[in-house]
Amino acid sequence: MADLKLPRLNKIFIAGRITHDLELKYTPKGTPVLRFSLASDRRYKDDTGEWQTQTTFVDIVVWSYAAENIHKQAKKGTAVLVEGRLEIRSYVDQNNQNRRIAEIVADNVQTLEWGPRDEGTAGEDIPLPQEPQAPATKDDVPF
């Protein structure tokens, strides 16, 4: 049997809205960390042909500069695109029970809105660029 080469790939992209107010915290060594939940919708047709929406809630963890950056740019309800990796974390709860949690550790978080939400700029028309100038002729090229 030939050796099987599996790619070492753990990459996730997910878009949705932040579900609660963001609280930036710091580790004992001073590293910024931001945790939030993301609501991501999936639309599908059911057996009767009616459109349905299924919402999935995903826990996101952002570290370091990216945590500080998204904390400044986003808030509850902001639409974001998260790029990261899936991690399964184990811990012991208050009742001494072993638990596991799946969360996305974000490498990059981008807001999907123009400007702050409370200024009403999201979804406004984007100005069109000015009419392009006439193309250069052979005589205009300096070489």
PDB file of C-alpha atoms in Angstrom:
ATOM      1  CA  MET A   1       0.000   0.000   0.000  1.00  0.00           C
ATOM      2  CA  ALA A   2       1.386   3.407  -0.956  1.00  0.00           C
ATOM      3  CA  ASP A   3       2.112   6.025   1.654  1.00  0.00           C
ATOM      4  CA  LEU A   4      -0.750   8.444   2.044  1.00  0.00           C
ATOM      5  CA  LYS A   5       0.200  12.097   2.259  1.00  0.00           C
ATOM      6  CA  LEU A   6      -2.459  14.083   4.030  1.00  0.00           C
ATOM      7  CA  PRO A   7      -2.282  17.856   3.805  1.00  0.00           C
ATOM      8  CA  ARG A   8      -1.851  19.646   7.098  1.00  0.00           C
ATOM      9  CA  LEU A   9      -4.712  22.006   6.538  1.00  0.00           C
ATOM     10  CA  ASN A  10      -7.055  23.485   9.134  1.00  0.00           C
ATOM     11  CA  LYS A  11      -8.627  26.588   7.589  1.00  0.00           C
ATOM     12  CA  ILE A  12     -12.094  28.033   8.112  1.00  0.00           C
ATOM     13  CA  PHE A  13     -13.867  31.029   6.605  1.00  0.00           C
ATOM     14  CA  ILE A  14     -17.178  32.111   8.106  1.00  0.00           C
ATOM     15  CA  ALA A  15     -19.267  35.263   7.802  1.00  0.00           C
ATOM     16  CA  GLY A  16     -21.963  36.479  10.154  1.00  0.00           C
ATOM     17  CA  ARG A  17     -22.883  39.050  12.780  1.00  0.00           C
ATOM     18  CA  ILE A  18     -21.354  39.539  16.218  1.00  0.00           C
ATOM     19  CA  THR A  19     -23.981  38.507  18.794  1.00  0.00           C
ATOM     20  CA  HIS A  20     -22.962  40.517  21.872  1.00  0.00           C
ATOM     21  CA  ASP A  21     -20.964  43.540  23.000  1.00  0.00           C
ATOM     22  CA  LEU A  22     -17.216  43.055  22.702  1.00  0.00           C
ATOM     23  CA  GLU A  23     -15.051  42.986  25.818  1.00  0.00           C
ATOM     24  CA  LEU A  24     -11.304  43.127  25.286  1.00  0.00           C
ATOM     25  CA  LYS A  25      -9.347  41.288  27.995  1.00  0.00           C
ATOM     26  CA  TYR A  26      -5.673  40.716  28.666  1.00  0.00           C
ATOM     27  CA  THR A  27      -3.765  37.623  29.745  1.00  0.00           C
ATOM     28  CA  PRO A  28      -1.542  37.850  32.860  1.00  0.00           C
ATOM     29  CA  LYS A  29       1.391  38.554  30.499  1.00  0.00           C
ATOM     30  CA  GLY A  30      -0.524  41.420  28.860  1.00  0.00           C
ATOM     31  CA  THR A  31      -1.550  39.765  25.585  1.00  0.00           C
ATOM     32  CA  PRO A  32      -4.899  41.086  24.288  1.00  0.00           C
ATOM     33  CA  VAL A  33      -7.629  38.486  23.742  1.00  0.00           C
ATOM     34  CA  LEU A  34     -11.149  38.982  22.427  1.00  0.00           C
ATOM     35  CA  ARG A  35     -13.869  36.312  22.510  1.00  0.00           C
ATOM     36  CA  PHE A  36     -17.220  36.639  20.806  1.00  0.00           C
ATOM     37  CA  SER A  37     -19.991  34.596  19.281  1.00  0.00           C
ATOM     38  CA  LEU A  38     -20.846  34.849  15.601  1.00  0.00           C
ATOM     39  CA  ALA A  39     -24.306  34.138  14.154  1.00  0.00           C
ATOM     40  CA  SER A  40     -24.056  32.765  10.626  1.00  0.00           C
ATOM     41  CA  ASP A  41     -27.179  32.107   8.554  1.00  0.00           C
ATOM     42  CA  ARG A  42     -27.714  29.419   5.928  1.00  0.00           C
ATOM     43  CA  ARG A  43     -30.720  29.575   3.615  1.00  0.00           C
ATOM     44  CA  TYR A  44     -32.183  26.436   2.109  1.00  0.00           C
ATOM     45  CA  LYS A  45     -35.413  25.110   0.635  1.00  0.00           C
ATOM     46  CA  ASP A  46     -37.250  22.552   2.735  1.00  0.00           C
ATOM     47  CA  ASP A  47     -39.167  19.527   1.408  1.00  0.00           C
ATOM     48  CA  THR A  48     -42.184  21.719   0.606  1.00  0.00           C
ATOM     49  CA  GLY A  49     -40.106  24.192  -1.424  1.00  0.00           C
ATOM     50  CA  GLU A  50     -40.309  26.928   1.218  1.00  0.00           C
ATOM     51  CA  TRP A  51     -37.184  28.913   2.052  1.00  0.00           C
ATOM     52  CA  GLN A  52     -35.897  28.362   5.583  1.00  0.00           C
ATOM     53  CA  THR A  53     -33.077  29.974   7.553  1.00  0.00           C
ATOM     54  CA  GLN A  54     -30.812  28.001   9.856  1.00  0.00           C
ATOM     55  CA  THR A  55     -28.596  30.043  12.177  1.00  0.00           C
ATOM     56  CA  THR A  56     -25.373  28.582  13.534  1.00  0.00           C
ATOM     57  CA  PHE A  57     -23.646  30.204  16.502  1.00  0.00           C
ATOM     58  CA  VAL A  58     -19.867  29.866  16.525  1.00  0.00           C
ATOM     59  CA  ASP A  59     -17.400  30.903  19.244  1.00  0.00           C
ATOM     60  CA  ILE A  60     -14.507  33.035  17.967  1.00  0.00           C
ATOM     61  CA  VAL A  61     -11.203  33.864  19.702  1.00  0.00           C
ATOM     62  CA  VAL A  62      -8.962  36.686  18.460  1.00  0.00           C
ATOM     63  CA  TRP A  63      -5.487  37.370  19.873  1.00  0.00           C
ATOM     64  CA  SER A  64      -2.956  40.192  19.995  1.00  0.00           C
ATOM     65  CA  TYR A  65      -3.092  43.141  17.579  1.00  0.00           C
ATOM     66  CA  ALA A  66      -6.043  41.660  15.679  1.00  0.00           C
ATOM     67  CA  ALA A  67      -8.046  41.567  18.932  1.00  0.00           C
ATOM     68  CA  GLU A  68      -7.379  45.243  19.627  1.00  0.00           C
ATOM     69  CA  ASN A  69      -8.130  46.174  16.030  1.00  0.00           C
ATOM     70  CA  ILE A  70     -11.510  44.430  15.778  1.00  0.00           C
ATOM     71  CA  HIS A  71     -12.462  45.731  19.236  1.00  0.00           C
ATOM     72  CA  LYS A  72     -12.072  49.279  17.858  1.00  0.00           C
ATOM     73  CA  GLN A  73     -13.890  48.589  14.578  1.00  0.00           C
ATOM     74  CA  ALA A  74     -16.823  46.379  15.549  1.00  0.00           C
ATOM     75  CA  LYS A  75     -19.618  45.934  18.051  1.00  0.00           C
ATOM     76  CA  LYS A  76     -22.735  43.834  18.570  1.00  0.00           C
ATOM     77  CA  GLY A  77     -24.492  43.385  15.232  1.00  0.00           C
ATOM     78  CA  THR A  78     -21.476  44.153  13.045  1.00  0.00           C
ATOM     79  CA  ALA A  79     -21.131  41.852  10.033  1.00  0.00           C
ATOM     80  CA  VAL A  80     -17.667  40.295   9.836  1.00  0.00           C
ATOM     81  CA  LEU A  81     -15.721  37.737   7.843  1.00  0.00           C
ATOM     82  CA  VAL A  82     -13.529  35.500  10.005  1.00  0.00           C
ATOM     83  CA  GLU A  83     -10.589  33.506   8.677  1.00  0.00           C
ATOM     84  CA  GLY A  84      -8.982  31.089  11.090  1.00  0.00           C
ATOM     85  CA  ARG A  85      -8.567  27.542  12.295  1.00  0.00           C
ATOM     86  CA  LEU A  86     -10.762  25.169  14.285  1.00  0.00           C
ATOM     87  CA  GLU A  87      -9.535  24.216  17.747  1.00  0.00           C
ATOM     88  CA  ILE A  88     -11.104  21.835  20.229  1.00  0.00           C
ATOM     89  CA  ARG A  89     -10.354  22.890  23.794  1.00  0.00           C
ATOM     90  CA  SER A  90     -10.847  20.709  26.884  1.00  0.00           C
ATOM     91  CA  TYR A  91     -11.568  21.993  30.363  1.00  0.00           C
ATOM     92  CA  VAL A  92     -13.099  20.937  33.699  1.00  0.00           C
ATOM     93  CA  ASP A  93     -16.322  22.771  34.601  1.00  0.00           C
ATOM     94  CA  GLN A  94     -17.575  23.918  38.031  1.00  0.00           C
ATOM     95  CA  ASN A  95     -19.111  20.475  38.658  1.00  0.00           C
ATOM     96  CA  ASN A  96     -15.757  18.788  38.003  1.00  0.00           C
ATOM     97  CA  GLN A  97     -17.002  17.420  34.660  1.00  0.00           C
ATOM     98  CA  ASN A  98     -14.695  17.188  31.655  1.00  0.00           C
ATOM     99  CA  ARG A  99     -15.957  19.372  28.809  1.00  0.00           C
ATOM    100  CA  ARG A 100     -14.879  20.110  25.260  1.00  0.00           C
ATOM    101  CA  ILE A 101     -15.593  23.201  23.244  1.00  0.00           C
ATOM    102  CA  ALA A 102     -15.048  23.916  19.559  1.00  0.00           C
ATOM    103  CA  GLU A 103     -13.966  27.439  18.677  1.00  0.00           C
ATOM    104  CA  ILE A 104     -12.399  29.245  15.771  1.00  0.00           C
ATOM    105  CA  VAL A 105      -9.079  30.903  16.516  1.00  0.00           C
ATOM    106  CA  ALA A 106      -9.085  33.843  14.120  1.00  0.00           C
ATOM    107  CA  ASP A 107      -6.068  34.788  12.050  1.00  0.00           C
ATOM    108  CA  ASN A 108      -7.961  37.610  10.358  1.00  0.00           C
ATOM    109  CA  VAL A 109     -11.276  39.368  11.013  1.00  0.00           C
ATOM    110  CA  GLN A 110     -12.652  41.845   8.481  1.00  0.00           C
ATOM    111  CA  THR A 111     -15.688  44.034   8.985  1.00  0.00           C
ATOM    112  CA  LEU A 112     -18.122  43.825   6.083  1.00  0.00           C
ATOM    113  CA  GLU A 113     -19.645  47.253   6.569  1.00  0.00           C
ATOM    114  CA  TRP A 114     -18.609  50.758   5.576  1.00  0.00           C
ATOM    115  CA  GLY A 115     -18.122  52.959   8.627  1.00  0.00           C
ATOM    116  CA  PRO A 116     -19.726  52.722  12.059  1.00  0.00           C
ATOM    117  CA  ARG A 117     -23.230  51.211  12.184  1.00  0.00           C
ATOM    118  CA  ASP A 118     -24.741  54.007  14.277  1.00  0.00           C
ATOM    119  CA  GLU A 119     -23.867  56.642  11.652  1.00  0.00           C
ATOM    120  CA  GLY A 120     -26.081  54.922   9.103  1.00  0.00           C
ATOM    121  CA  THR A 121     -23.339  54.582   6.500  1.00  0.00           C
ATOM    122  CA  ALA A 122     -23.664  50.841   5.990  1.00  0.00           C
ATOM    123  CA  GLY A 123     -25.518  50.066   2.809  1.00  0.00           C
ATOM    124  CA  GLU A 124     -25.401  53.613   1.465  1.00  0.00           C
ATOM    125  CA  ASP A 125     -24.527  54.144  -2.166  1.00  0.00           C
ATOM    126  CA  ILE A 126     -20.828  54.184  -2.894  1.00  0.00           C
ATOM    127  CA  PRO A 127     -19.861  57.132  -5.115  1.00  0.00           C
ATOM    128  CA  LEU A 128     -18.894  56.143  -8.628  1.00  0.00           C
ATOM    129  CA  PRO A 129     -15.416  57.043  -9.841  1.00  0.00           C
ATOM    130  CA  GLN A 130     -14.975  60.026 -12.123  1.00  0.00           C
ATOM    131  CA  GLU A 131     -15.240  59.416 -15.854  1.00  0.00           C
ATOM    132  CA  PRO A 132     -11.998  57.831 -17.050  1.00  0.00           C
ATOM    133  CA  GLN A 133      -9.584  59.979 -18.999  1.00  0.00           C
ATOM    134  CA  ALA A 134      -9.027  59.340 -22.684  1.00  0.00           C
ATOM    135  CA  PRO A 135      -6.564  56.519 -23.287  1.00  0.00           C
ATOM    136  CA  ALA A 136      -3.005  57.512 -24.019  1.00  0.00           C
ATOM    137  CA  THR A 137      -1.878  57.467 -27.629  1.00  0.00           C
ATOM    138  CA  LYS A 138       1.484  56.250 -28.877  1.00  0.00           C
ATOM    139  CA  ASP A 139       2.669  59.870 -28.922  1.00  0.00           C
ATOM    140  CA  ASP A 140       1.913  60.232 -25.179  1.00  0.00           C
ATOM    141  CA  VAL A 141       4.136  57.322 -24.108  1.00  0.00           C
ATOM    142  CA  PRO A 142       7.586  58.625 -23.020  1.00  0.00           C
ATOM    143  CA  PHE A 143       9.577  55.649 -24.382  1.00  0.00           C
TER     144      PHE A 143
END
